[in-house]
Amino acid sequence: MKWFSDRFIAIVLSIMAVESAAAQAAIPLVDIKSVDPTIVVELRYSGPNNLAGRALYSRGTPALVRPEVASRLVRAQAFLGRYLYRLKIWDAYRPKSVQAQLWQVARNNDYVADPETGAGSMHTWGVAVDATLTDARNHFVRMPTDFDELTPAAMLHYQGSDPITRSHLTLLQKAMGRSGFYGLHTEWWHFIISNWKKYVPAIEAKQVPDELQQNDRLFSRNSAQITTP
């Protein structure tokens, strides 16, 4: 009887794994630039300036997300425009094969999700983006860290003392929070659509870390001063 029970469980898990793979393969995605051409796209994994130190995407790879994510990014961009800033996307949908390469580079790093554990990275479901700011002319603005700088300085809640950097981060968080995104406390640039569970199979959603389950909902209530250029 125990053999039958173990065998049955193994079959069920195998079926769920196949269904999960099928669900990911069928993800409907849209190109962010086709929805709002004013959003700046600079996919860091298309070049060497990232955690892996090499290009993981082919040149010209578009920034893809779920249609609902794209519409919320449009709202964030409109909000930022009031202050003469723009949204810049560093990463969007990330194929599971690319997530596996990142895991190989940093498998002992708590910041990188194992693609074979639970839901893996929210990027692989098309429900997360890595984003920063530029000014209205697409010029660099000061932020806490660069992309993929996985250090305490990259925390969601700014640890530094520069008022301009703090202002920029606050503005980004307000724009994303009011548009229906949550943040990740270890990466100020990482944003997840608030209803991500709608797009992730239930069995895998249950295995998502508590930190993401609870998430941070303080963006829209952040009252720090915003400085415009």
mmCIF file of C-alpha atoms in Angstrom:
data_model
loop_
_atom_site.group_PDB
_atom_site.id
_atom_site.type_symbol
_atom_site.label_atom_id
_atom_site.label_comp_id
_atom_site.label_asym_id
_atom_site.label_seq_id
_atom_site.Cartn_x
_atom_site.Cartn_y
_atom_site.Cartn_z
ATOM 1 C CA MET A 1 0.000 0.000 0.000
ATOM 2 C CA LYS A 2 2.838 2.425 0.826
ATOM 3 C CA TRP A 3 4.420 1.689 -2.559
ATOM 4 C CA PHE A 4 1.126 2.560 -4.274
ATOM 5 C CA SER A 5 0.775 5.762 -2.250
ATOM 6 C CA ASP A 6 4.314 6.894 -3.069
ATOM 7 C CA ARG A 7 3.801 6.016 -6.715
ATOM 8 C CA PHE A 8 0.529 7.949 -6.850
ATOM 9 C CA ILE A 9 2.151 11.029 -5.288
ATOM 10 C CA ALA A 10 5.015 10.838 -7.787
ATOM 11 C CA ILE A 11 2.559 10.679 -10.693
ATOM 12 C CA VAL A 12 0.579 13.650 -9.387
ATOM 13 C CA LEU A 13 3.736 15.722 -8.949
ATOM 14 C CA SER A 14 4.858 14.797 -12.450
ATOM 15 C CA ILE A 15 1.522 15.888 -13.907
ATOM 16 C CA MET A 16 1.693 19.189 -12.024
ATOM 17 C CA ALA A 17 5.202 19.809 -13.346
ATOM 18 C CA VAL A 18 4.020 19.225 -16.915
ATOM 19 C CA GLU A 19 1.024 21.510 -16.389
ATOM 20 C CA SER A 20 3.310 24.183 -14.955
ATOM 21 C CA ALA A 21 5.623 23.993 -17.965
ATOM 22 C CA ALA A 22 2.641 24.174 -20.301
ATOM 23 C CA ALA A 23 1.276 27.179 -18.434
ATOM 24 C CA GLN A 24 4.572 29.023 -18.805
ATOM 25 C CA ALA A 25 4.815 28.156 -22.493
ATOM 26 C CA ALA A 26 1.332 29.595 -23.065
ATOM 27 C CA ILE A 27 1.973 32.927 -21.328
ATOM 28 C CA PRO A 28 0.407 35.733 -23.406
ATOM 29 C CA LEU A 29 2.913 38.574 -23.553
ATOM 30 C CA VAL A 30 3.090 42.019 -25.138
ATOM 31 C CA ASP A 31 6.016 44.273 -26.005
ATOM 32 C CA ILE A 32 6.115 47.204 -23.573
ATOM 33 C CA LYS A 33 7.316 49.559 -26.313
ATOM 34 C CA SER A 34 4.334 48.660 -28.505
ATOM 35 C CA VAL A 35 1.984 49.659 -25.691
ATOM 36 C CA ASP A 36 3.813 52.855 -24.691
ATOM 37 C CA PRO A 37 6.767 53.953 -26.866
ATOM 38 C CA THR A 38 7.711 56.642 -24.322
ATOM 39 C CA ILE A 39 8.832 54.049 -21.765
ATOM 40 C CA VAL A 40 12.605 53.591 -21.974
ATOM 41 C CA VAL A 41 13.816 50.009 -22.393
ATOM 42 C CA GLU A 42 17.399 48.966 -21.673
ATOM 43 C CA LEU A 43 17.446 45.241 -20.998
ATOM 44 C CA ARG A 44 20.569 44.666 -18.941
ATOM 45 C CA TYR A 45 20.714 40.969 -19.779
ATOM 46 C CA SER A 46 21.202 41.904 -23.436
ATOM 47 C CA GLY A 47 24.736 43.009 -22.533
ATOM 48 C CA PRO A 48 27.481 42.238 -20.005
ATOM 49 C CA ASN A 49 26.534 44.834 -17.359
ATOM 50 C CA ASN A 50 24.685 42.447 -15.039
ATOM 51 C CA LEU A 51 25.176 39.781 -12.380
ATOM 52 C CA ALA A 52 26.314 37.164 -14.908
ATOM 53 C CA GLY A 53 28.835 39.503 -16.518
ATOM 54 C CA ARG A 54 27.742 38.439 -20.004
ATOM 55 C CA ALA A 55 24.785 38.766 -22.362
ATOM 56 C CA LEU A 56 21.978 36.315 -21.606
ATOM 57 C CA TYR A 57 19.515 37.712 -24.169
ATOM 58 C CA SER A 58 20.132 38.097 -27.878
ATOM 59 C CA ARG A 59 20.510 41.633 -29.210
ATOM 60 C CA GLY A 60 17.152 43.242 -29.937
ATOM 61 C CA THR A 61 15.190 41.140 -27.435
ATOM 62 C CA PRO A 62 11.981 43.051 -26.599
ATOM 63 C CA ALA A 63 10.753 43.761 -23.077
ATOM 64 C CA LEU A 64 7.727 41.495 -22.739
ATOM 65 C CA VAL A 65 5.125 41.385 -19.968
ATOM 66 C CA ARG A 66 1.547 40.325 -19.361
ATOM 67 C CA PRO A 67 -0.938 42.729 -20.988
ATOM 68 C CA GLU A 68 -2.221 43.796 -17.564
ATOM 69 C CA VAL A 69 1.324 44.562 -16.425
ATOM 70 C CA ALA A 70 1.866 46.683 -19.532
ATOM 71 C CA SER A 71 -1.280 48.719 -18.889
ATOM 72 C CA ARG A 72 -0.152 49.387 -15.331
ATOM 73 C CA LEU A 73 3.251 50.504 -16.554
ATOM 74 C CA VAL A 74 1.479 53.005 -18.799
ATOM 75 C CA ARG A 75 -0.198 54.427 -15.689
ATOM 76 C CA ALA A 76 3.141 54.637 -13.888
ATOM 77 C CA GLN A 77 4.688 56.415 -16.865
ATOM 78 C CA ALA A 78 1.863 58.962 -16.920
ATOM 79 C CA PHE A 79 2.356 59.652 -13.214
ATOM 80 C CA LEU A 80 6.097 60.150 -13.650
ATOM 81 C CA GLY A 81 5.511 62.495 -16.564
ATOM 82 C CA ARG A 82 3.921 65.009 -14.207
ATOM 83 C CA TYR A 83 7.322 65.381 -12.558
ATOM 84 C CA LEU A 84 9.318 65.346 -15.829
ATOM 85 C CA TYR A 85 10.638 61.826 -15.341
ATOM 86 C CA ARG A 86 10.297 58.611 -17.326
ATOM 87 C CA LEU A 87 10.260 54.917 -16.528
ATOM 88 C CA LYS A 88 13.214 52.808 -17.653
ATOM 89 C CA ILE A 89 12.844 49.021 -17.809
ATOM 90 C CA TRP A 90 15.933 46.957 -17.020
ATOM 91 C CA ASP A 91 14.222 43.562 -17.223
ATOM 92 C CA ALA A 92 10.761 42.151 -17.827
ATOM 93 C CA TYR A 93 9.742 38.616 -18.829
ATOM 94 C CA ARG A 94 12.709 36.315 -18.308
ATOM 95 C CA PRO A 95 12.698 32.835 -19.860
ATOM 96 C CA LYS A 96 13.199 30.010 -17.401
ATOM 97 C CA SER A 97 16.364 29.021 -19.276
ATOM 98 C CA VAL A 98 17.873 32.432 -18.508
ATOM 99 C CA GLN A 99 16.821 32.192 -14.871
ATOM 100 C CA ALA A 100 18.636 28.852 -14.743
ATOM 101 C CA GLN A 101 21.810 30.536 -16.009
ATOM 102 C CA LEU A 102 21.548 33.205 -13.319
ATOM 103 C CA TRP A 103 21.047 30.493 -10.715
ATOM 104 C CA GLN A 104 24.223 28.775 -11.869
ATOM 105 C CA VAL A 105 26.123 32.048 -11.458
ATOM 106 C CA ALA A 106 24.749 32.808 -7.984
ATOM 107 C CA ARG A 107 23.260 29.590 -6.593
ATOM 108 C CA ASN A 108 24.520 30.440 -3.093
ATOM 109 C CA ASN A 109 23.057 33.941 -3.279
ATOM 110 C CA ASP A 110 19.759 34.441 -1.440
ATOM 111 C CA TYR A 111 18.765 37.114 -3.952
ATOM 112 C CA VAL A 112 18.452 34.756 -6.946
ATOM 113 C CA ALA A 113 15.480 32.381 -7.215
ATOM 114 C CA ASP A 114 16.037 28.722 -8.073
ATOM 115 C CA PRO A 115 13.962 28.140 -11.238
ATOM 116 C CA GLU A 116 13.222 24.572 -10.163
ATOM 117 C CA THR A 117 11.853 25.485 -6.728
ATOM 118 C CA GLY A 118 8.245 26.576 -6.336
ATOM 119 C CA ALA A 119 7.272 29.383 -8.692
ATOM 120 C CA GLY A 120 10.889 30.375 -9.299
ATOM 121 C CA SER A 121 11.258 34.007 -10.311
ATOM 122 C CA MET A 122 8.184 36.148 -10.912
ATOM 123 C CA HIS A 123 9.953 37.351 -14.062
ATOM 124 C CA THR A 124 9.434 33.922 -15.635
ATOM 125 C CA TRP A 125 5.668 34.388 -15.317
ATOM 126 C CA GLY A 126 5.659 37.808 -16.963
ATOM 127 C CA VAL A 127 4.365 39.537 -13.824
ATOM 128 C CA ALA A 128 7.498 41.404 -12.694
ATOM 129 C CA VAL A 129 9.733 44.151 -14.021
ATOM 130 C CA ASP A 130 13.008 45.684 -12.948
ATOM 131 C CA ALA A 131 12.657 49.434 -13.306
ATOM 132 C CA THR A 132 14.388 52.714 -12.601
ATOM 133 C CA LEU A 133 14.021 56.379 -13.582
ATOM 134 C CA THR A 134 15.448 58.706 -16.186
ATOM 135 C CA ASP A 135 14.716 62.385 -16.629
ATOM 136 C CA ALA A 136 12.452 63.561 -19.455
ATOM 137 C CA ARG A 137 15.385 63.476 -21.902
ATOM 138 C CA ASN A 138 16.421 59.947 -20.932
ATOM 139 C CA HIS A 139 19.398 61.153 -18.908
ATOM 140 C CA PHE A 140 20.757 59.273 -15.900
ATOM 141 C CA VAL A 141 19.405 60.193 -12.469
ATOM 142 C CA ARG A 142 20.867 59.148 -9.130
ATOM 143 C CA MET A 143 19.396 56.027 -7.556
ATOM 144 C CA PRO A 144 20.611 53.969 -4.544
ATOM 145 C CA THR A 145 22.624 51.453 -6.604
ATOM 146 C CA ASP A 146 23.108 50.124 -10.092
ATOM 147 C CA PHE A 147 21.135 47.137 -11.396
ATOM 148 C CA ASP A 148 21.990 43.721 -9.925
ATOM 149 C CA GLU A 149 24.083 45.286 -7.166
ATOM 150 C CA LEU A 150 22.915 42.800 -4.572
ATOM 151 C CA THR A 151 24.093 44.520 -1.404
ATOM 152 C CA PRO A 152 22.398 46.095 1.640
ATOM 153 C CA ALA A 153 22.458 49.412 -0.249
ATOM 154 C CA ALA A 154 19.894 47.965 -2.675
ATOM 155 C CA MET A 155 17.203 47.610 -0.013
ATOM 156 C CA LEU A 156 13.734 48.872 -0.872
ATOM 157 C CA HIS A 157 13.848 51.329 2.018
ATOM 158 C CA TYR A 158 16.724 53.684 1.275
ATOM 159 C CA GLN A 159 19.597 53.409 3.754
ATOM 160 C CA GLY A 160 21.643 56.373 2.540
ATOM 161 C CA SER A 161 21.633 60.081 3.322
ATOM 162 C CA ASP A 162 21.501 61.710 -0.130
ATOM 163 C CA PRO A 163 18.195 63.640 -0.378
ATOM 164 C CA ILE A 164 18.138 63.596 -4.185
ATOM 165 C CA THR A 165 18.579 59.825 -4.337
ATOM 166 C CA ARG A 166 15.891 59.411 -1.700
ATOM 167 C CA SER A 167 13.563 61.675 -3.662
ATOM 168 C CA HIS A 168 14.092 59.731 -6.883
ATOM 169 C CA LEU A 169 13.432 56.395 -5.187
ATOM 170 C CA THR A 170 10.329 57.752 -3.481
ATOM 171 C CA LEU A 171 8.966 58.996 -6.785
ATOM 172 C CA LEU A 172 9.566 55.642 -8.471
ATOM 173 C CA GLN A 173 7.889 53.797 -5.612
ATOM 174 C CA LYS A 174 4.898 56.122 -5.665
ATOM 175 C CA ALA A 175 4.471 55.706 -9.399
ATOM 176 C CA MET A 176 4.640 51.926 -9.208
ATOM 177 C CA GLY A 177 2.624 51.588 -6.013
ATOM 178 C CA ARG A 178 -0.235 53.722 -7.303
ATOM 179 C CA SER A 179 -0.227 51.716 -10.513
ATOM 180 C CA GLY A 180 -0.726 48.399 -8.733
ATOM 181 C CA PHE A 181 2.741 47.023 -8.063
ATOM 182 C CA TYR A 182 4.475 45.724 -4.951
ATOM 183 C CA GLY A 183 8.182 46.007 -4.243
ATOM 184 C CA LEU A 184 10.748 43.499 -3.026
ATOM 185 C CA HIS A 185 12.532 44.575 0.136
ATOM 186 C CA THR A 186 15.982 43.433 -1.048
ATOM 187 C CA GLU A 187 15.892 45.049 -4.519
ATOM 188 C CA TRP A 188 14.627 48.604 -4.936
ATOM 189 C CA TRP A 189 14.298 48.115 -8.732
ATOM 190 C CA HIS A 190 12.105 44.984 -8.593
ATOM 191 C CA PHE A 191 8.328 45.368 -8.911
ATOM 192 C CA ILE A 192 5.614 42.706 -9.038
ATOM 193 C CA ILE A 193 2.014 43.167 -10.092
ATOM 194 C CA SER A 194 -0.161 43.086 -6.979
ATOM 195 C CA ASN A 195 -2.453 40.295 -8.226
ATOM 196 C CA TRP A 196 0.396 38.034 -9.354
ATOM 197 C CA LYS A 197 -1.391 34.966 -7.932
ATOM 198 C CA LYS A 198 -3.875 35.285 -10.791
ATOM 199 C CA TYR A 199 -1.111 34.220 -13.169
ATOM 200 C CA VAL A 200 0.836 31.624 -11.171
ATOM 201 C CA PRO A 201 -0.482 28.051 -10.712
ATOM 202 C CA ALA A 202 -1.857 27.635 -7.184
ATOM 203 C CA ILE A 203 0.432 24.748 -6.261
ATOM 204 C CA GLU A 204 3.478 26.905 -7.022
ATOM 205 C CA ALA A 205 2.068 30.107 -5.574
ATOM 206 C CA LYS A 206 1.872 28.340 -2.212
ATOM 207 C CA GLN A 207 5.638 27.809 -2.300
ATOM 208 C CA VAL A 208 6.476 31.471 -2.845
ATOM 209 C CA PRO A 209 8.478 32.929 0.097
ATOM 210 C CA ASP A 210 6.473 34.631 2.839
ATOM 211 C CA GLU A 211 8.254 37.901 2.099
ATOM 212 C CA LEU A 212 6.593 38.022 -1.305
ATOM 213 C CA GLN A 213 3.281 36.732 -0.002
ATOM 214 C CA GLN A 214 3.104 39.587 2.506
ATOM 215 C CA ASN A 215 4.977 42.092 0.368
ATOM 216 C CA ASP A 216 5.396 45.789 0.863
ATOM 217 C CA ARG A 217 2.348 48.008 0.390
ATOM 218 C CA LEU A 218 3.774 51.290 1.628
ATOM 219 C CA PHE A 219 4.512 52.937 -1.737
ATOM 220 C CA SER A 220 1.326 54.932 -2.088
ATOM 221 C CA ARG A 221 1.538 56.084 1.545
ATOM 222 C CA ASN A 222 5.136 57.293 1.295
ATOM 223 C CA SER A 223 5.038 60.992 2.128
ATOM 224 C CA ALA A 224 8.699 61.886 1.493
ATOM 225 C CA GLN A 225 9.362 65.061 -0.465
ATOM 226 C CA ILE A 226 9.544 64.732 -4.259
ATOM 227 C CA THR A 227 12.151 66.875 -6.012
ATOM 228 C CA THR A 228 11.588 67.686 -9.702
ATOM 229 C CA PRO A 229 14.432 68.504 -12.115
#
